[in-house]
PDB file of C-alpha atoms in Angstrom:
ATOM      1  CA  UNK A   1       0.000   0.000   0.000  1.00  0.00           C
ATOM      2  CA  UNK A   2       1.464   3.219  -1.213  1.00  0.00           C
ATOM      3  CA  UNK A   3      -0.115   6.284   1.999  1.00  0.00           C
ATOM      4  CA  UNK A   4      -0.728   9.348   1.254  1.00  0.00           C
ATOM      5  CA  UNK A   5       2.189  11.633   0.717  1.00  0.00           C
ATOM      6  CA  UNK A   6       4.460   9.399  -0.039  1.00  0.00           C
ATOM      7  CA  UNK A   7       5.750   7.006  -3.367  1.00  0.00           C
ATOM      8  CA  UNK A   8       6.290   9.239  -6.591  1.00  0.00           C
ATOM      9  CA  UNK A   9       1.927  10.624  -5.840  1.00  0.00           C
ATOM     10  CA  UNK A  10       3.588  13.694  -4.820  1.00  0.00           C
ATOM     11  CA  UNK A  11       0.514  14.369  -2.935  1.00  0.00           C
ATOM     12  CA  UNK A  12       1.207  16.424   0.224  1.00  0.00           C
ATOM     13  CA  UNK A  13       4.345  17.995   1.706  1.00  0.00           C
ATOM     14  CA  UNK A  14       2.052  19.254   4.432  1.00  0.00           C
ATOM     15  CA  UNK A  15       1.653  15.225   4.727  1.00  0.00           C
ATOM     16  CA  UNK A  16       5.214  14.702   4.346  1.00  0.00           C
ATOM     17  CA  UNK A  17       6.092  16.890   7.219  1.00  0.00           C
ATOM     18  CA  UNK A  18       3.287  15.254   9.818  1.00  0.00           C
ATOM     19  CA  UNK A  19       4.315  11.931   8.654  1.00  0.00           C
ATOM     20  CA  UNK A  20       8.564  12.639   9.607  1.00  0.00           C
ATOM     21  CA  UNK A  21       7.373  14.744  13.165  1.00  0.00           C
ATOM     22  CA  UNK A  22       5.071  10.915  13.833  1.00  0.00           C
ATOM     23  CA  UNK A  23       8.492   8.852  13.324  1.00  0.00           C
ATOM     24  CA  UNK A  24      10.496  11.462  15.142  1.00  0.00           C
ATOM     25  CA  UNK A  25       8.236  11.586  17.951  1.00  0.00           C
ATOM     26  CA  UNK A  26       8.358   7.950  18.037  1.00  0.00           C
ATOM     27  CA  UNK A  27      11.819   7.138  18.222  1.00  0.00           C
ATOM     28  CA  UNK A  28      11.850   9.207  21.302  1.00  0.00           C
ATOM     29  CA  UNK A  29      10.256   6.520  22.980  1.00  0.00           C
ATOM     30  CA  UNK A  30      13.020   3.995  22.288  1.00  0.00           C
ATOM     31  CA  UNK A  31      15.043   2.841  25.668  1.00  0.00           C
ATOM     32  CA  UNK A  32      18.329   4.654  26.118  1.00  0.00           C
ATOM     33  CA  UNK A  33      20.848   3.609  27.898  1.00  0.00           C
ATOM     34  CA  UNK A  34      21.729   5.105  30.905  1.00  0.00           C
ATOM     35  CA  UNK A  35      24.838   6.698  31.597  1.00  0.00           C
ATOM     36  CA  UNK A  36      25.973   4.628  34.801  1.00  0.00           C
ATOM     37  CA  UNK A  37      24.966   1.342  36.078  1.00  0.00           C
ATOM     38  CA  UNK A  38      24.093   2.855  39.196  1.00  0.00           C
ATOM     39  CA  UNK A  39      21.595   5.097  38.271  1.00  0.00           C
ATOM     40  CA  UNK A  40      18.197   3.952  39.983  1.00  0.00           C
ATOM     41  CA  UNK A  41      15.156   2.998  38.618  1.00  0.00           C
ATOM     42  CA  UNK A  42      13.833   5.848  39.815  1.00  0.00           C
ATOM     43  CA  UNK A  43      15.561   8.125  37.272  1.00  0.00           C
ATOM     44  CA  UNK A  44      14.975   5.871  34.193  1.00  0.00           C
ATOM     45  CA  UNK A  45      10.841   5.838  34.959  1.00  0.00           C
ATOM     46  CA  UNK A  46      11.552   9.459  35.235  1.00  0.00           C
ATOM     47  CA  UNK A  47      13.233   9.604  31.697  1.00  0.00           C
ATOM     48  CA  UNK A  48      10.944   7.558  30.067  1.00  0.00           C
ATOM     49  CA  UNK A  49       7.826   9.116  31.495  1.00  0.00           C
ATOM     50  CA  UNK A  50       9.307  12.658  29.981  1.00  0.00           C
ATOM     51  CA  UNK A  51       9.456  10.797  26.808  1.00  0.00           C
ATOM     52  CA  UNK A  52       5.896   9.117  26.858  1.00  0.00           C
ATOM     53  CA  UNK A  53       4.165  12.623  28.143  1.00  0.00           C
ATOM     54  CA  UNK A  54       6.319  14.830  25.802  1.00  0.00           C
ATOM     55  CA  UNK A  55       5.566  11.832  23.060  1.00  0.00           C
ATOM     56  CA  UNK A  56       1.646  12.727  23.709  1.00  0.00           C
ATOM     57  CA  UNK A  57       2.036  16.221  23.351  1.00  0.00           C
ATOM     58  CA  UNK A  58       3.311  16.052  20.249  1.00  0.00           C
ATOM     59  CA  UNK A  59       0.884  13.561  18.558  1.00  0.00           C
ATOM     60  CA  UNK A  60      -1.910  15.940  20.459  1.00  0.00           C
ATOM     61  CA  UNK A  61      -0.400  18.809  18.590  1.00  0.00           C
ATOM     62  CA  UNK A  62      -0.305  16.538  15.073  1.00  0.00           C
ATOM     63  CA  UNK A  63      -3.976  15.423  15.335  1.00  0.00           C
ATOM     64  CA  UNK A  64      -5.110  19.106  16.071  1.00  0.00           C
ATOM     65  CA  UNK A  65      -2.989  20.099  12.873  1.00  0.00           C
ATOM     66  CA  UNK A  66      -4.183  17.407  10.669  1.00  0.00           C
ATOM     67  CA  UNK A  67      -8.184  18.244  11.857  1.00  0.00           C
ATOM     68  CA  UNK A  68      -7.865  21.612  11.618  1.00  0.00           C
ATOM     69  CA  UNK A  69      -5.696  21.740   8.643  1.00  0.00           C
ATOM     70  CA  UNK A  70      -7.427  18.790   6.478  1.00  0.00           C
ATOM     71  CA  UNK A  71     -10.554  17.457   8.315  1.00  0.00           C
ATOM     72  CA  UNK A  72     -12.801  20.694   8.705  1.00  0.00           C
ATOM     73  CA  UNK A  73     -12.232  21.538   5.435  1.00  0.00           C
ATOM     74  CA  UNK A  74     -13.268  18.415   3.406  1.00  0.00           C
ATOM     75  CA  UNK A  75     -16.016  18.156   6.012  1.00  0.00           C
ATOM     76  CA  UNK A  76     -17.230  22.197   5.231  1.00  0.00           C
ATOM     77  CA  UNK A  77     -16.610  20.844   1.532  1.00  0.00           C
ATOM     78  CA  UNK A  78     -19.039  17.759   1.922  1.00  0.00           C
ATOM     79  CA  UNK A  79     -21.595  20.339   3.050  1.00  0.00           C
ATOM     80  CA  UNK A  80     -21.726  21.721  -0.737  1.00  0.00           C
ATOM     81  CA  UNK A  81     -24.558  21.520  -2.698  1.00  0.00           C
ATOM     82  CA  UNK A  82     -21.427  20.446  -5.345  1.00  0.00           C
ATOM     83  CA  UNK A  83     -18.990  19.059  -3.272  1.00  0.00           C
ATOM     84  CA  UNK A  84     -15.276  19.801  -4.880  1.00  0.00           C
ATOM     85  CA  UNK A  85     -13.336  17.070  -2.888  1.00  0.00           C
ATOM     86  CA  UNK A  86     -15.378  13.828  -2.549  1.00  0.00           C
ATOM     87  CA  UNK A  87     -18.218  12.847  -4.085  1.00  0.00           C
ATOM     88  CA  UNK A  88     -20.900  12.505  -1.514  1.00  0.00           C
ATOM     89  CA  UNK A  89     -21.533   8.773  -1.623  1.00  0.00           C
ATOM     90  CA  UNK A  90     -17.504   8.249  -1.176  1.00  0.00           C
ATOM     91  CA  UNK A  91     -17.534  11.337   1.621  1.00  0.00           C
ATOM     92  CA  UNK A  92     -20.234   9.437   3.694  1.00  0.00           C
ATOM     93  CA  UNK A  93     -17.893   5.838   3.548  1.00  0.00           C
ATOM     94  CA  UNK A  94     -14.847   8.453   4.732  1.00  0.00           C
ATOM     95  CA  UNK A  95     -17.511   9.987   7.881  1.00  0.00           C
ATOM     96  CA  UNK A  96     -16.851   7.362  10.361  1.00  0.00           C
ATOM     97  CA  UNK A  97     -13.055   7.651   9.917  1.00  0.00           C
ATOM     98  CA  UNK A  98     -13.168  11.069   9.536  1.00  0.00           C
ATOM     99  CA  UNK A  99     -14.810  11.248  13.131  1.00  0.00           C
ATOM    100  CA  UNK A 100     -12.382   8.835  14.553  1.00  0.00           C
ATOM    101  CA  UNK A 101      -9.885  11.474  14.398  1.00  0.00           C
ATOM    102  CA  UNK A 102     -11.921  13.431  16.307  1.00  0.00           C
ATOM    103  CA  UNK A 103     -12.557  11.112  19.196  1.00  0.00           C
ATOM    104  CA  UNK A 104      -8.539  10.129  19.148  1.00  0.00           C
ATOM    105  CA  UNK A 105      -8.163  13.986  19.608  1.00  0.00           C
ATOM    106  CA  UNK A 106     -10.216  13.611  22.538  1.00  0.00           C
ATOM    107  CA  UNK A 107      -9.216  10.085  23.689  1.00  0.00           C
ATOM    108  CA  UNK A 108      -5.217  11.015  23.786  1.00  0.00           C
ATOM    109  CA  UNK A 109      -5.320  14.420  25.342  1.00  0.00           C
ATOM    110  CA  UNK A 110      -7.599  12.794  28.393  1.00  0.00           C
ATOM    111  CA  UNK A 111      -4.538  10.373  28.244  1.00  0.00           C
ATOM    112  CA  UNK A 112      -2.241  12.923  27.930  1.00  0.00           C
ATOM    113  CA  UNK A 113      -3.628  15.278  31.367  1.00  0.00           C
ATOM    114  CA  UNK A 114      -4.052  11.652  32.957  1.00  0.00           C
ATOM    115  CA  UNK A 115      -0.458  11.004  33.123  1.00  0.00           C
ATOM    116  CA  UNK A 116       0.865  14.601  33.773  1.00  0.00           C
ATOM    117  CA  UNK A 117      -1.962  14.186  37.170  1.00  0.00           C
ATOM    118  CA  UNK A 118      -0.602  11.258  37.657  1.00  0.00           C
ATOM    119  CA  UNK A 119       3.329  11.940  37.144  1.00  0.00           C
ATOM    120  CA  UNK A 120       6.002   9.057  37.028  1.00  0.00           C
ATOM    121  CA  UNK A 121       4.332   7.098  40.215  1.00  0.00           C
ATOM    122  CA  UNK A 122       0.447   7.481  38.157  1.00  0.00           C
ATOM    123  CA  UNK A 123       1.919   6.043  34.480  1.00  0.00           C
ATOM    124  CA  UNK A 124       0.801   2.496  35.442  1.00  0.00           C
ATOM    125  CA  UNK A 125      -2.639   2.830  36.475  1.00  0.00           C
ATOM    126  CA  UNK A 126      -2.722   5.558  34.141  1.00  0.00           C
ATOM    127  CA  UNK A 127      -2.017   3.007  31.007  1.00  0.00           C
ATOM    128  CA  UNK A 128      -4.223   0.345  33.101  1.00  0.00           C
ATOM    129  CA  UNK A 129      -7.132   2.631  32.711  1.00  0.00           C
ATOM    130  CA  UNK A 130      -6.954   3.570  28.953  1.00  0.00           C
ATOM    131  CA  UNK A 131      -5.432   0.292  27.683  1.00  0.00           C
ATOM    132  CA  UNK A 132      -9.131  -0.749  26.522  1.00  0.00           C
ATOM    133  CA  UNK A 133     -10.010   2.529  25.212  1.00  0.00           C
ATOM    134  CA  UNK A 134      -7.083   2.553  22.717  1.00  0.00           C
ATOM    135  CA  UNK A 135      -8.663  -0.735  20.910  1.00  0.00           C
ATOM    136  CA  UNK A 136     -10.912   1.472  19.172  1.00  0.00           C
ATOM    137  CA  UNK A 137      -6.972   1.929  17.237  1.00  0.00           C
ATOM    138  CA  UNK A 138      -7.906  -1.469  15.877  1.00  0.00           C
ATOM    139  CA  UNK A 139     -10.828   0.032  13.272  1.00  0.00           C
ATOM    140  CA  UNK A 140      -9.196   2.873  12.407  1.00  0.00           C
ATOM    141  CA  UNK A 141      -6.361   0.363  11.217  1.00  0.00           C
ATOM    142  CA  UNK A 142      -8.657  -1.665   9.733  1.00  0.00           C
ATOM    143  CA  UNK A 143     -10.090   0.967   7.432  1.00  0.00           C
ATOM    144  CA  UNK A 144      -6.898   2.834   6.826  1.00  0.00           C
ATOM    145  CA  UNK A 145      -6.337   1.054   3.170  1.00  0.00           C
ATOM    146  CA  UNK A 146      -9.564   2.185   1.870  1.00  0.00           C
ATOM    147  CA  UNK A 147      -9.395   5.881   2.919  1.00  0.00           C
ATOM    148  CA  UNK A 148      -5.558   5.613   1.534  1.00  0.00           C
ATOM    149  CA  UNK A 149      -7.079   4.575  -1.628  1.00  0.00           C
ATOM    150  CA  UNK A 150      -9.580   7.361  -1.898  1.00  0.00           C
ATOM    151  CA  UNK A 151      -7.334   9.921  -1.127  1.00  0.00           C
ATOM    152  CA  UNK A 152      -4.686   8.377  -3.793  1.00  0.00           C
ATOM    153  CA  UNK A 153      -7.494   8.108  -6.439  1.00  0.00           C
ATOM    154  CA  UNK A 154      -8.851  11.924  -5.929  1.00  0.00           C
ATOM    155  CA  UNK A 155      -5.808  13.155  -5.484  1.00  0.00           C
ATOM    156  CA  UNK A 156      -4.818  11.644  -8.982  1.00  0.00           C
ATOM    157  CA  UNK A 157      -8.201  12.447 -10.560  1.00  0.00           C
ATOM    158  CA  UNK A 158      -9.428  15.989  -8.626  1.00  0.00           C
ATOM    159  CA  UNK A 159      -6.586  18.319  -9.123  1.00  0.00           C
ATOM    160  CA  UNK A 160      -8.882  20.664  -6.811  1.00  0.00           C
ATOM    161  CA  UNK A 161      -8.264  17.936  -4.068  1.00  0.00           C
ATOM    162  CA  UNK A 162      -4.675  17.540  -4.786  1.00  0.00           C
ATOM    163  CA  UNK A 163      -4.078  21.174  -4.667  1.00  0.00           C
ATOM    164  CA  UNK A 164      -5.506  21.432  -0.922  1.00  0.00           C
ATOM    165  CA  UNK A 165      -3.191  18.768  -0.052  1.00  0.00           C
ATOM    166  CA  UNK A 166      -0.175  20.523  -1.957  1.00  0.00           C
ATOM    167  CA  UNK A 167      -1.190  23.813   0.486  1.00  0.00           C
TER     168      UNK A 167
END
């Protein structure tokens, strides 16, 4: 599967740039190692609780970008009496994803002000509590392909769409 933004589609560097901020975010998360064997255990939660709350923040900040920046419009768009982006019988397969964004938004920043209440001792129970929540991850997966290959196909077809995405 080719995403969006990437392969020779030349579809977004808007996209481009969220997409390298996701993967640098993420390898902050990777264990480093510490600088003496002495250190406790105390100071490595510490460090990688940092990394996990400062790792939120950041894909808080991405999923406000990418709503307000891509989501609101192609919803206002949808709204048309002639809609520019999607046609509406494609738009209303994309709604349910389109709101799972939305509830992510709101799912990770709860997450995110869970653990800074709960600081470095909290981050267990904190990840206890929204473990189950985070399944709803597995749909979105699930029907990532298909909105990949609607935005591939407009973007190829609806220089309008591909355009917004060049912005």
């Amino acid at each position: 599967h080719s995403s969006p933004g990437g392969g020779g589609s030349g579809i977004s560097s808007k996209h481009n740039s969220l997409q390298q901020q996701e993967r640098s975010s993420s390898s902050d998360l990777a264990p480093r190692p510490s600088s003496t064997s002495n250190n406790s255990n105390n100071k490595g939660n510490e460090d990688m609780y940092t990394r996990l709350l400062n790792s939120e923040n950041e894909y808080c900040e991405l999923l406000t970008l990418f709503r307000d920046q891509y989501l609101k419009p192609i919803k206002e768009d949808s709204q048309q009496a002639k809609p520019l982006f999607f046609p509406r019988s494609e738009f209303q397969k994309l709604g349910q994803f389109l709101s799972n964004i939305d509830a992510f938004h709101g799912l990770n920043s709860s997450f995110r002000d869970a653990l800074k209440v709960g600081g470095v001792e909290g981050v267990g129970t904190v990840l206890e509590q929204f473990a189950p929540l985070f399944k709803m991850y597995g749909n979105y997966a699930s029907d990532l392909p298909f909105v990949q290959e609607c935005v591939e196909s407009q973007s190829q077809t609806n220089e309008r769409f591909a355009q917004f995405l060049m912005q």
